[in-house]
Short mmCIF file of C-alpha atoms in Angstrom, two decimals:
data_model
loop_
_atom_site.label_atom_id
_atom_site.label_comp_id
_atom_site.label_asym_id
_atom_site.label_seq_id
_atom_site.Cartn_x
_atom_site.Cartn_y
_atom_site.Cartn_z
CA UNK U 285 13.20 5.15 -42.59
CA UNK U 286 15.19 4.33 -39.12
CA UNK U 287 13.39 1.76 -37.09
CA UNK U 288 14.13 0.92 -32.98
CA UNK U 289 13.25 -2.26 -31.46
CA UNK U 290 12.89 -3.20 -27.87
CA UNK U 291 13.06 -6.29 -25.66
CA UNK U 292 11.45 -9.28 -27.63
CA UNK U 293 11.38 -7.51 -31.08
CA UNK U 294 15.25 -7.98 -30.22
CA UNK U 295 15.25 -11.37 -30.87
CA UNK U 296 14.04 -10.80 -34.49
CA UNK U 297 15.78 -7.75 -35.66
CA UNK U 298 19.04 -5.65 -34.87
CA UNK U 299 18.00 -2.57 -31.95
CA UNK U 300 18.01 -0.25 -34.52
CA UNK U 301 18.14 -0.45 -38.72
CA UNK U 302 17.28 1.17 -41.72
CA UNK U 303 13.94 -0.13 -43.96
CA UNK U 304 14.08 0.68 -47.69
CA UNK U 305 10.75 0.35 -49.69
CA UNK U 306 7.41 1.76 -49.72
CA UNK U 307 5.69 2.13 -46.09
CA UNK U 308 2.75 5.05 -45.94
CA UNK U 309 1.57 4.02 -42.92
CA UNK U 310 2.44 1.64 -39.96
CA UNK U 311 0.54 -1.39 -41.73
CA UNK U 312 2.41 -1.27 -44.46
CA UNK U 313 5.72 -1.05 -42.41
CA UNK U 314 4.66 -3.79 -40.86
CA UNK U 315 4.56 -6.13 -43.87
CA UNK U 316 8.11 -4.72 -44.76
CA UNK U 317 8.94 -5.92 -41.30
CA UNK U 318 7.55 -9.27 -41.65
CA UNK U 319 9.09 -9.43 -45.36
CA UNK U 320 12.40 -9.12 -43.58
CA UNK U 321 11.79 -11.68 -40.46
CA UNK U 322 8.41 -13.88 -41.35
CA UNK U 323 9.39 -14.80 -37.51
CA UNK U 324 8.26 -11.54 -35.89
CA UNK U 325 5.14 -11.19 -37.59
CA UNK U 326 2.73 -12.28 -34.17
CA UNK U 327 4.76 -10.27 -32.23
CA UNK U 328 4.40 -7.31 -33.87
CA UNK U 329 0.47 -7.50 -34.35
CA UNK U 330 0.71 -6.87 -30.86
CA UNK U 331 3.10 -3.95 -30.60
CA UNK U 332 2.97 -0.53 -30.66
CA UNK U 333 4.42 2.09 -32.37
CA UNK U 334 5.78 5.65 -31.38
CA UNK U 335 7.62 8.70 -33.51
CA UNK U 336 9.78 10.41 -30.93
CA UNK U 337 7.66 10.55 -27.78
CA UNK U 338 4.06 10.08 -29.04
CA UNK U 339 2.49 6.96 -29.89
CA UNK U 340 1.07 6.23 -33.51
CA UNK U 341 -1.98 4.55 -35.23
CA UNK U 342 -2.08 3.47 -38.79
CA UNK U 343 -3.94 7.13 -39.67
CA UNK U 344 -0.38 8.58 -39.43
CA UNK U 345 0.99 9.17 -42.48
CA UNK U 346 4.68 8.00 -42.14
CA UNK U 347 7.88 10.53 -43.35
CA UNK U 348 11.03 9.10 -44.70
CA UNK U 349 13.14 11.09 -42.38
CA UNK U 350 11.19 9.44 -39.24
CA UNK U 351 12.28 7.33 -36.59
CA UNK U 352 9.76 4.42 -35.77
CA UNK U 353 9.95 3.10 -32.13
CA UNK U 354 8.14 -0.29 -32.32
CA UNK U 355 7.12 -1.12 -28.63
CA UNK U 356 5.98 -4.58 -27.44
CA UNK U 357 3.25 -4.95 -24.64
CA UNK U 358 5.15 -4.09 -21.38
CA UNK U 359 5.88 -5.83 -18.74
CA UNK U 360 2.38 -5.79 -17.22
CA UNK U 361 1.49 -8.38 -14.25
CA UNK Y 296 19.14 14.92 -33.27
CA UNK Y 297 20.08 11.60 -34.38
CA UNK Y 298 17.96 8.80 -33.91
CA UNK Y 299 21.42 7.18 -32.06
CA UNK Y 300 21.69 9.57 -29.73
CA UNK Y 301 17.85 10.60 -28.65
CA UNK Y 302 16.53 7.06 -28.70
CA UNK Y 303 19.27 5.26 -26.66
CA UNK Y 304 17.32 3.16 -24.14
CA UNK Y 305 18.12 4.37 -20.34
CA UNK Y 306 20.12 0.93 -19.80
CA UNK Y 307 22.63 2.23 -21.73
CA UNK Y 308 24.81 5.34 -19.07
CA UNK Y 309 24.83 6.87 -16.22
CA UNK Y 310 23.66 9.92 -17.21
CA UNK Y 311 20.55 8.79 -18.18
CA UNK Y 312 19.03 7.76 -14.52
CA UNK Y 313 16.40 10.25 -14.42
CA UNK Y 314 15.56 9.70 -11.38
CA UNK Y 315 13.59 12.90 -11.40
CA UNK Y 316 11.55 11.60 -13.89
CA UNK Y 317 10.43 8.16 -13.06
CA UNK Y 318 13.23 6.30 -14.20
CA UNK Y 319 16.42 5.28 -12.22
CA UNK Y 320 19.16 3.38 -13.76
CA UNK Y 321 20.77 3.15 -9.85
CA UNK Y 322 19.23 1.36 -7.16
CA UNK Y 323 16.19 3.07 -6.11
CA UNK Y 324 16.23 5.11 -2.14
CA UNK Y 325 13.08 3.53 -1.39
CA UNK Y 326 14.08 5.02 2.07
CA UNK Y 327 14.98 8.24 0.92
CA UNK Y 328 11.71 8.17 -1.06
CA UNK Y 329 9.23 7.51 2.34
CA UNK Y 330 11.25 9.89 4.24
CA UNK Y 331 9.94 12.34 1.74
CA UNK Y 332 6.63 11.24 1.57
CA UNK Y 333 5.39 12.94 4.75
CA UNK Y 334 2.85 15.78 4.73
CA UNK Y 335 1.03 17.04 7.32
CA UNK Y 336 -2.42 16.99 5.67
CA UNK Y 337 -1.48 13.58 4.79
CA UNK Y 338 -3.01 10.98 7.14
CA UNK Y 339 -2.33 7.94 5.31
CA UNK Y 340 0.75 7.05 3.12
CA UNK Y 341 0.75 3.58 1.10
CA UNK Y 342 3.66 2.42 -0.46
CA UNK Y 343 4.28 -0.67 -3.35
CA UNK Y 344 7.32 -1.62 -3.94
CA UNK Y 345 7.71 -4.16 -6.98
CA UNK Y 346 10.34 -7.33 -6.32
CA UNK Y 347 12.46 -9.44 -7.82
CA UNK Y 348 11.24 -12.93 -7.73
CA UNK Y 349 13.49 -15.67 -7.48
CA UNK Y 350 11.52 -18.30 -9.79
CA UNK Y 351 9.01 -17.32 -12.91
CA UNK Y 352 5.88 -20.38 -12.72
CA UNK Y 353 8.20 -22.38 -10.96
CA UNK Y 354 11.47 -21.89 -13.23
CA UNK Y 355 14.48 -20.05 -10.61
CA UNK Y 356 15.74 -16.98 -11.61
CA UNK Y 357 18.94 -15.49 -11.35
CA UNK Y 358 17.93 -12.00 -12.39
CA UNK Y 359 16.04 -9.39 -14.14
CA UNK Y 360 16.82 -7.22 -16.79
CA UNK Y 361 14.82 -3.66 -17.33
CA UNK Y 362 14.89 -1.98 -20.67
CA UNK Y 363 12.85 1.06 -20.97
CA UNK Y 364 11.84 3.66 -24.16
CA UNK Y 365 12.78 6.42 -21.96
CA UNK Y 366 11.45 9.31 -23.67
CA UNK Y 367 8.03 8.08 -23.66
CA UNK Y 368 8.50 6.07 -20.29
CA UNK Y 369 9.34 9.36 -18.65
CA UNK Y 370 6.60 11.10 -19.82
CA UNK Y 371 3.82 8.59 -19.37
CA UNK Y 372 5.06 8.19 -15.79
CA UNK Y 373 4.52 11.76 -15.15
CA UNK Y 374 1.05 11.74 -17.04
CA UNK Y 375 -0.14 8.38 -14.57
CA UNK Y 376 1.17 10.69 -12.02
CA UNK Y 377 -0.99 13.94 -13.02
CA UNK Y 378 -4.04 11.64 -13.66
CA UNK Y 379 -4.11 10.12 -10.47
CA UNK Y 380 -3.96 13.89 -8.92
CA UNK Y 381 -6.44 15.13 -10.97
CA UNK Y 382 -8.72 11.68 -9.84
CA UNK Y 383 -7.88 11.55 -5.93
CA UNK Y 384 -7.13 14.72 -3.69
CA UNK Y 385 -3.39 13.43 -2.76
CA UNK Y 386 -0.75 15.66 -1.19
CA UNK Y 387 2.44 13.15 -3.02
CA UNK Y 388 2.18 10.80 -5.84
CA UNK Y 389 5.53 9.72 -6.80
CA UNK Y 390 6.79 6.32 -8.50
CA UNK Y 391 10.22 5.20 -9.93
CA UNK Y 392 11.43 2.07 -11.96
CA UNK Y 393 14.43 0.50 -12.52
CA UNK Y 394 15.96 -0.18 -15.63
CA UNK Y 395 19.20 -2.50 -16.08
CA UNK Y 396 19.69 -5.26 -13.69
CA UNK Y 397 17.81 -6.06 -11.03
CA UNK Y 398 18.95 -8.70 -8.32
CA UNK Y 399 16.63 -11.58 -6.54
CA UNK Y 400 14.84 -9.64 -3.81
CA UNK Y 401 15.58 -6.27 -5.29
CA UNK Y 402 13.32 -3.75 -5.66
CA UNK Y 403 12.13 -2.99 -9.87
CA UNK Y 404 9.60 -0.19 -8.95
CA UNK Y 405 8.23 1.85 -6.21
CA UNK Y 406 5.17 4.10 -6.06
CA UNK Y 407 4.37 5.87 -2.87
CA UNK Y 408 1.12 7.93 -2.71
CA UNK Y 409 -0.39 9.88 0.64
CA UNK Y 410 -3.57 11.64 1.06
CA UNK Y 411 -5.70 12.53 4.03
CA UNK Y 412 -7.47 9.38 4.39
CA UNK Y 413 -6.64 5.77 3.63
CA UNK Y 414 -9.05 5.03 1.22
CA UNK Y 415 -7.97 7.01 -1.65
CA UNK Y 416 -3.80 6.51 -1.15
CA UNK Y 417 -4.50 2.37 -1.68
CA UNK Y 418 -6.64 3.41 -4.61
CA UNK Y 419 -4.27 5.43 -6.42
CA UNK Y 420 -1.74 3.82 -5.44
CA UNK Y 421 -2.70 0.44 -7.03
CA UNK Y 422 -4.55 3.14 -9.99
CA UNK Y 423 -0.67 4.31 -10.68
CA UNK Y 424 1.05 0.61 -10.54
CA UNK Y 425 -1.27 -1.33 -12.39
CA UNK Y 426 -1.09 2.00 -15.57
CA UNK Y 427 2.80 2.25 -15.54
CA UNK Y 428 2.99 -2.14 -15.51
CA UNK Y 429 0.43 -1.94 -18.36
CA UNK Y 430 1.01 1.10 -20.56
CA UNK Y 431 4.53 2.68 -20.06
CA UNK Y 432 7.00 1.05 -22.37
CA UNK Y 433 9.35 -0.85 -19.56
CA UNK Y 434 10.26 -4.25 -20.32
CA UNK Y 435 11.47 -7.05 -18.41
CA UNK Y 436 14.13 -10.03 -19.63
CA UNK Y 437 14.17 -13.11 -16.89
CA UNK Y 438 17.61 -14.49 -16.93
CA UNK Y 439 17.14 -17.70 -15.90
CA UNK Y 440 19.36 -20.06 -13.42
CA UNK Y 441 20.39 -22.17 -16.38
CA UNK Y 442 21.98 -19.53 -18.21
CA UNK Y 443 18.92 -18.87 -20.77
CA UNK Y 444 17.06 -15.69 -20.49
CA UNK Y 445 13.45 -14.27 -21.95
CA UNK Y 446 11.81 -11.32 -22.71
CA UNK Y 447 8.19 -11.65 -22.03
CA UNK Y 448 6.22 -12.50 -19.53
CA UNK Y 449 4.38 -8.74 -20.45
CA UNK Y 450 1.12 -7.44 -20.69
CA UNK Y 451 -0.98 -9.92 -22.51
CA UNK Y 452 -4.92 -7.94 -22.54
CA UNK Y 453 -4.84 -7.33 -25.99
CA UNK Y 454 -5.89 -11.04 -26.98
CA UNK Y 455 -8.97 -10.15 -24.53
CA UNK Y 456 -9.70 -6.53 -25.71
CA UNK Y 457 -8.72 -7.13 -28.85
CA UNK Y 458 -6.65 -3.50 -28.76
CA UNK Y 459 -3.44 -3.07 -28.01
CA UNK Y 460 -4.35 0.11 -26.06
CA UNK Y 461 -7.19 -0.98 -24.36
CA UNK Y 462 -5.95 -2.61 -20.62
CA UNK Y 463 -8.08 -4.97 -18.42
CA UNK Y 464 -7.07 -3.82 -14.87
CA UNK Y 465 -7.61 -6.42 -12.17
CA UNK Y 466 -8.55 -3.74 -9.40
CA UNK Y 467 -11.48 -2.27 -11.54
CA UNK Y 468 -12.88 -5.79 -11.55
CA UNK P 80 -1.27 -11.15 39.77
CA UNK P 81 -2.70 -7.74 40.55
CA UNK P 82 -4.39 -5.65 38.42
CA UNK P 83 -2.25 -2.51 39.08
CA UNK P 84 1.10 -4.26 37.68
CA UNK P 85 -1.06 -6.21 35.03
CA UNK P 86 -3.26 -3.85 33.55
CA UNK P 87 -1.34 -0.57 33.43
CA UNK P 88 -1.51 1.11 29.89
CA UNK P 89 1.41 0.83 27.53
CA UNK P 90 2.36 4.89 27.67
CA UNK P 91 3.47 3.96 31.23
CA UNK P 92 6.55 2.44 30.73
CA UNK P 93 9.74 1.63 28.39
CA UNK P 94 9.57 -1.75 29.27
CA UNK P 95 6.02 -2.36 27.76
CA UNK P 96 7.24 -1.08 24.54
CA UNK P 97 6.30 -5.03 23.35
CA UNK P 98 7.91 -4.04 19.60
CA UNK P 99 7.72 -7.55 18.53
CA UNK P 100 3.63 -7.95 19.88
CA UNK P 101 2.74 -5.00 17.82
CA UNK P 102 2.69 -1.99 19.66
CA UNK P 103 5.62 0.20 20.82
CA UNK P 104 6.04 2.99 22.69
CA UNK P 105 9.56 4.22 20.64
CA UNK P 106 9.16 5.78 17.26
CA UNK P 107 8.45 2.85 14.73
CA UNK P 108 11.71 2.08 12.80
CA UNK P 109 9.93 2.41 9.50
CA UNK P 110 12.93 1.71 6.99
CA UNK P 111 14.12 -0.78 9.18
CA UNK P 112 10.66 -2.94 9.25
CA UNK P 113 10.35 -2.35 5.16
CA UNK P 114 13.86 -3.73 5.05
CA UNK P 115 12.79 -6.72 6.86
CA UNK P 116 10.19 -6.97 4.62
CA UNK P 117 12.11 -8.31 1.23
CA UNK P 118 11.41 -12.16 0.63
CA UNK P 119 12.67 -14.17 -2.35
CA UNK P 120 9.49 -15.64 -2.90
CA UNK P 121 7.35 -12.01 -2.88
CA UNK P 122 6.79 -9.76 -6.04
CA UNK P 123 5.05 -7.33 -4.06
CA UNK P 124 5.75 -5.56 -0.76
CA UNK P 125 2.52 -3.04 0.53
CA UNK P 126 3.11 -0.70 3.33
CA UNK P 127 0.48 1.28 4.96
CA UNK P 128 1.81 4.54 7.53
CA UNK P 129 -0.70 6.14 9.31
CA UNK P 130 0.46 9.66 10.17
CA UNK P 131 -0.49 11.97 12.35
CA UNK P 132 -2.16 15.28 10.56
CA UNK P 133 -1.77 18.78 11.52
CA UNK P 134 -5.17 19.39 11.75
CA UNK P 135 -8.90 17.65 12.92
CA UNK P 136 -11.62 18.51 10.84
CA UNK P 137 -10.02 21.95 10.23
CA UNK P 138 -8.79 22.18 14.01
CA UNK P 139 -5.14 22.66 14.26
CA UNK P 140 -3.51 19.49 16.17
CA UNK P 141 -0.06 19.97 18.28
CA UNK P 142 -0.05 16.10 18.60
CA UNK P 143 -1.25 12.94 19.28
CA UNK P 144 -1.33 10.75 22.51
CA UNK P 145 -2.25 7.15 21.62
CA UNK P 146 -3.65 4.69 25.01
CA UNK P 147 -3.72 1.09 24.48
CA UNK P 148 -5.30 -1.84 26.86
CA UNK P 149 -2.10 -3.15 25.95
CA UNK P 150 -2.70 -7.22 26.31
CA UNK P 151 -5.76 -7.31 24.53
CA UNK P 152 -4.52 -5.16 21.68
CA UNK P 153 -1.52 -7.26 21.40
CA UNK P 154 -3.78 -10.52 21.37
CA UNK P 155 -6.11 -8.85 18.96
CA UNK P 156 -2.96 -7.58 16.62
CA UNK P 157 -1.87 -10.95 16.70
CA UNK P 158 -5.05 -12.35 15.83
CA UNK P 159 -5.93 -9.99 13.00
CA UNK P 160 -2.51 -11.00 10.87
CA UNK P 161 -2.80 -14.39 11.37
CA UNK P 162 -6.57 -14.11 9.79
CA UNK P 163 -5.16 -12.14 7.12
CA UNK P 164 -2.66 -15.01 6.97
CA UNK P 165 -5.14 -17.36 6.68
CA UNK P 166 -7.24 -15.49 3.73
CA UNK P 167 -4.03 -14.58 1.58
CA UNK P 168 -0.93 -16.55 0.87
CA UNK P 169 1.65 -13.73 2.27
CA UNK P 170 5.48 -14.15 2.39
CA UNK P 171 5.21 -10.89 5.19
CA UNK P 172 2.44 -9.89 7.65
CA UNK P 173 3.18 -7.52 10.13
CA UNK P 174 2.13 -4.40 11.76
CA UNK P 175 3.30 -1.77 14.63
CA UNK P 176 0.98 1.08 16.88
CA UNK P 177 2.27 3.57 18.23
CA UNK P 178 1.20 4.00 21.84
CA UNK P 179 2.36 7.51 23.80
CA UNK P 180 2.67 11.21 22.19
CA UNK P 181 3.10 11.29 18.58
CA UNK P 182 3.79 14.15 16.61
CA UNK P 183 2.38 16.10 13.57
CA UNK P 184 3.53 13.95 10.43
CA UNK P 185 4.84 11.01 12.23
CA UNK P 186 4.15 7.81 12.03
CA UNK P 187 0.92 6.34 14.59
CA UNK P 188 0.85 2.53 12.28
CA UNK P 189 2.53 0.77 10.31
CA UNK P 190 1.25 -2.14 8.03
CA UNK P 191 3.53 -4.31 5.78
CA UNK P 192 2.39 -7.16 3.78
CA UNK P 193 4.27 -8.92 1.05
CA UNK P 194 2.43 -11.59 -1.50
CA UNK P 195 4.01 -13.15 -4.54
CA UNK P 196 1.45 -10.54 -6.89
CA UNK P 197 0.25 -7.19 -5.88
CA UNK P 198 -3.39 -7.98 -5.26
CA UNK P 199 -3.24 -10.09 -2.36
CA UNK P 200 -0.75 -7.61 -0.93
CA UNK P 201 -2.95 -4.90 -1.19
CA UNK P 202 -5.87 -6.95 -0.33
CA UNK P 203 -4.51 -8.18 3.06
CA UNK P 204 -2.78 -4.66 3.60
CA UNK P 205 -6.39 -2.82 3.83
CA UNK P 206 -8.21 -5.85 5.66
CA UNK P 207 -5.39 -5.57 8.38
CA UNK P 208 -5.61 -1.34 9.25
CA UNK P 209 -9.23 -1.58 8.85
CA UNK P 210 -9.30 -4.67 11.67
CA UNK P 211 -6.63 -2.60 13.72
CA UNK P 212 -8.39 0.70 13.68
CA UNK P 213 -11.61 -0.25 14.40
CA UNK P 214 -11.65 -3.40 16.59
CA UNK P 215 -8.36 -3.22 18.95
CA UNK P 216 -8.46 -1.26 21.87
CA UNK P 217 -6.24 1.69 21.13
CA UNK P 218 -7.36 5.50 21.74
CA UNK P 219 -6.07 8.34 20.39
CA UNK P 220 -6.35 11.80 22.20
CA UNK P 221 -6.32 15.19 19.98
CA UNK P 222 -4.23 17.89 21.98
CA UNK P 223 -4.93 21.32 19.79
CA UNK P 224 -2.97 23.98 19.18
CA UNK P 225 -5.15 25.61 21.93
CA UNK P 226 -4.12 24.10 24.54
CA UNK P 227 -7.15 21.62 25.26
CA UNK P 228 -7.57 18.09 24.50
CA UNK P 229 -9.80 15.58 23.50
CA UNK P 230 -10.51 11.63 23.81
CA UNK P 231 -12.37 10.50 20.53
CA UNK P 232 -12.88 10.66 16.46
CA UNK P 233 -13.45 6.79 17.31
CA UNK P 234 -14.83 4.09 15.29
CA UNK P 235 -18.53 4.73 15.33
CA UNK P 236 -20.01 1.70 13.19
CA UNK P 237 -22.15 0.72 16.25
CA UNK P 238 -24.64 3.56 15.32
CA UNK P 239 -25.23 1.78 12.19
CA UNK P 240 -25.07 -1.79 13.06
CA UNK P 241 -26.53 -1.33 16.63
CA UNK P 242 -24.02 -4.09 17.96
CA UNK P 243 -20.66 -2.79 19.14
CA UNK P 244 -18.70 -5.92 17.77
CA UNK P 245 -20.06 -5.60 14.22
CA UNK P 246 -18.20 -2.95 12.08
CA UNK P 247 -18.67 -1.66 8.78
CA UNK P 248 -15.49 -1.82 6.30
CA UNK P 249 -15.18 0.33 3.62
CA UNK P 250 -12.78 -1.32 1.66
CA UNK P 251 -15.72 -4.22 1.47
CA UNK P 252 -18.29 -1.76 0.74
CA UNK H 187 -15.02 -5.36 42.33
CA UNK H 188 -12.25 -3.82 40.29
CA UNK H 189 -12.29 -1.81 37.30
CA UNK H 190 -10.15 0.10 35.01
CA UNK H 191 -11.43 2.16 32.18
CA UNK H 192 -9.67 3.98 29.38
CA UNK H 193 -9.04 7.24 26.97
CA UNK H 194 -12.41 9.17 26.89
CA UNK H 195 -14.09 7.21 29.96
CA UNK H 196 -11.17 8.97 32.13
CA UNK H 197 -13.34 11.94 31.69
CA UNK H 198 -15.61 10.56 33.99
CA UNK H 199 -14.20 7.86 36.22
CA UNK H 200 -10.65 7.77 37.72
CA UNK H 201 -8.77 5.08 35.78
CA UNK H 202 -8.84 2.17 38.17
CA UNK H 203 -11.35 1.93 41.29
CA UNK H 204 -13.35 -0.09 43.22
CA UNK H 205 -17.30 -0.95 42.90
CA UNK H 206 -19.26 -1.85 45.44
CA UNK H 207 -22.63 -3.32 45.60
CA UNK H 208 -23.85 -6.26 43.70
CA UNK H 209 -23.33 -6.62 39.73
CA UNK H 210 -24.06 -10.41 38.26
CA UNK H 211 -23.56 -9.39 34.54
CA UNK H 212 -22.45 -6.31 32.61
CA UNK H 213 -25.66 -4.84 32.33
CA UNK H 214 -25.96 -4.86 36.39
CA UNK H 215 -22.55 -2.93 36.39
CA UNK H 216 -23.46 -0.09 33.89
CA UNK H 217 -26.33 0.59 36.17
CA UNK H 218 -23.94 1.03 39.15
CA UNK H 219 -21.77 2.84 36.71
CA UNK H 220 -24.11 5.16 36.15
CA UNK H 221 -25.46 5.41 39.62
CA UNK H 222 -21.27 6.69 40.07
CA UNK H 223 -21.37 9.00 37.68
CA UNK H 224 -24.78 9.64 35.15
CA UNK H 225 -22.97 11.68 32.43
CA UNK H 226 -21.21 8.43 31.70
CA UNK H 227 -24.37 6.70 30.38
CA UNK H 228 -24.24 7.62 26.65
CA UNK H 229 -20.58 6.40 26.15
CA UNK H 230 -21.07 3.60 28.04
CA UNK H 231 -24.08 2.04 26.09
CA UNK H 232 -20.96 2.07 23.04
CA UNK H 233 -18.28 0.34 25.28
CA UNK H 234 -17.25 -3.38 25.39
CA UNK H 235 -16.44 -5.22 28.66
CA UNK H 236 -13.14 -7.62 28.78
CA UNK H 237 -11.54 -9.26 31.98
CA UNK H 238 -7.90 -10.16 31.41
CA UNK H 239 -7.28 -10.63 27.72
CA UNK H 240 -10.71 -11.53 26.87
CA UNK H 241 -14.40 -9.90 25.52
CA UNK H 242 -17.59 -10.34 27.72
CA UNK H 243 -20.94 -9.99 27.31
CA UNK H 244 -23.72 -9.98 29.39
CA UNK H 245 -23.99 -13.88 29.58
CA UNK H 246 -20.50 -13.75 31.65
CA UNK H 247 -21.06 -14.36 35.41
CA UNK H 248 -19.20 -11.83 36.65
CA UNK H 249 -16.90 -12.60 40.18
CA UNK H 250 -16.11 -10.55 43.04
CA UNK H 251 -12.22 -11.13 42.46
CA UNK H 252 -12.33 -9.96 38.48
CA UNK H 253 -10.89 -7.50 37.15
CA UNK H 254 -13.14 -5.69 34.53
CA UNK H 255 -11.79 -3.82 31.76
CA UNK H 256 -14.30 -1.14 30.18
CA UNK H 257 -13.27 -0.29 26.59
CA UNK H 258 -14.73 2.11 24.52
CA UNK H 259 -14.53 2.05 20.75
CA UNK H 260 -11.37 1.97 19.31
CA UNK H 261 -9.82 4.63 17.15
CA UNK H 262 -11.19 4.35 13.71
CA UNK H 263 -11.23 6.48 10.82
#
């Protein structure tokens, strides 16, 4: 599964990378993601997440040939 | 499609400005943009035009750095857009960010709106700003005078709403 | 002092075109004031154009002709940003009327206000037009496509509040 | 007395003229104004009164040498 960070999420992991493992849904990726970088894990309870150009929720049942766009809050103010 | 090639962010060439679209790699014609703003059923035209800063809570800044998820950027642009039609009668609605670097004084984003009456171009024009600073996924990086930079600074109403979708906006206070 | 040479109307002469008092009598350099506008210190830059529409409540309009009593408009201009001023902390505050014939889709007023958030720019934006349009003492005469004209579409709030100094805002409503 | 009036009140007076008789306040001169011209009444209950640079009301003594400036609402909308 390919995975694309932005912005802060930068800091943590490379822009984009490959996950092996288990992930049926984004909850599960997330715990992958925090196996990888314990650092990230606040961040990324407050991020999104996006196949192509629609956003996700944890319902979605995630394909091996995806691409996950994890997207922090914006830039808001 | 490869992931590398679709899900470059707009930073990243020339090509992908889209300035059509809502995003603009290039310095944005806020100019050009008013010019084009003028209807003649439209009484009233408000523009915003998002600046550079030159400190962040005091610290100075050198500059900013824009990094969008243009796909989705583009298209929830054009959906604020459509929504703020569909909510106000308005004869334009248009908006554009920047992405890449942004200077001291320089303008990040612009949205221009014009309707009959003044009322409802302030409305949706502060409607449209306060959506695309909130929801589309833009982000900014303050490079600060002392050579460190940050990525933040973003959207914090989720530790409020508890929902990373759900957006307090200060002008439906 | 006479009151012939002191209390002609703007529209009478180039020299009264008083750009930097707040009303003018040449087409208002629009670009030019927004590009004025920029401070270091201000995230957000509002401008308001009031343009002149092609038709009045469904009559078609050939133009505009604005009248001003110029020195007491210019007082009251002066008066109204430096209250706005006073309310909001703004890097920019300033604002141009057109006096003379304006045409369909040009510009009649400009309003540009620059705060370090989008808020207060907004905010002081609105409070300024609304002050402008209702309280200093500039006219605007409809000339329709056929040929006649008309002195009016004024601020009418003294029907409601029964005191001809005390107007109703709707941006405070 | 002199007196200038503006946009719509041109429709009834000439711009700038002359008053005579006796006016002490502004409420003394819309009855002369009206005696000049009747179909001037309704738009002048809406006007303000300024000399020079400066509102008046009805408490302003007014003075044979002023100039009085009669100005009816502003544009609006």
């Amino acid at each position: 599964m390919k995975i694309h960070v932005y912005a802060g999420l930068k800091d943590y992991f490379e822009p984009e990378f490959e996950v092996e493992g288990e992930a049926r849904n984004t909850d599960e990726l997330k715990t992958l993601l925090v196996a990888i970088n314990g650092k990230a894990e606040a961040m990324l309870s407050s991020c999104r997440f996006a196949v192509e150009e629609g956003f996700i929720d944890n319902a979605y049942k995630l394909k091996s040939h995806d691409t996950i766009v994890i997207i922090p809050p914006s830039s808001g103010g | 499609m490869t992931p590398s090639s679709s899900f470059r962010p707009v930073v990243e060439g020339r090509e992908a400005a889209g300035v059509a679209r809502g995003l603009s790699a290039e310095p944005i014609d806020m100019a050009g943009m008013l010019a084009g703003a003028h209807h003649p059923g439209a009484g009233a035209v408000v523009l915003f035009s998002g600046e550079v800063r030159d400190n962040n809570r005091g610290r100075p800044v050198s500059f900013l750095e824009y990094e969008a998820y243009r796909p989705l950027a583009e298209k929830m642009i054009g959906e604020i857009l459509a929504e703020a039609k569909s909510r106000w009668v308005l004869q334009t609605a248009v908006a554009q960010h920047r992405t890449g670097i942004v200077a001291v004084g320089d303008t990040a984003v612009v949205v221009i709106t014009a309707s009959a009456h003044r009322g409802e171009a302030y409305a949706a024009n502060r409607y449209i700003i306060d959506r695309i600073k909130h929801e589309a996924p833009i982000w900014k990086c303050e490079h600060y005078a002392d050579g460190t930079h940050e990525w933040g600074n973003n959207c914090n109403c989720h530790a409020v709403t508890g929902d990373v979708s759900k957006h307090i906006y200060e002008s439906e206070g």
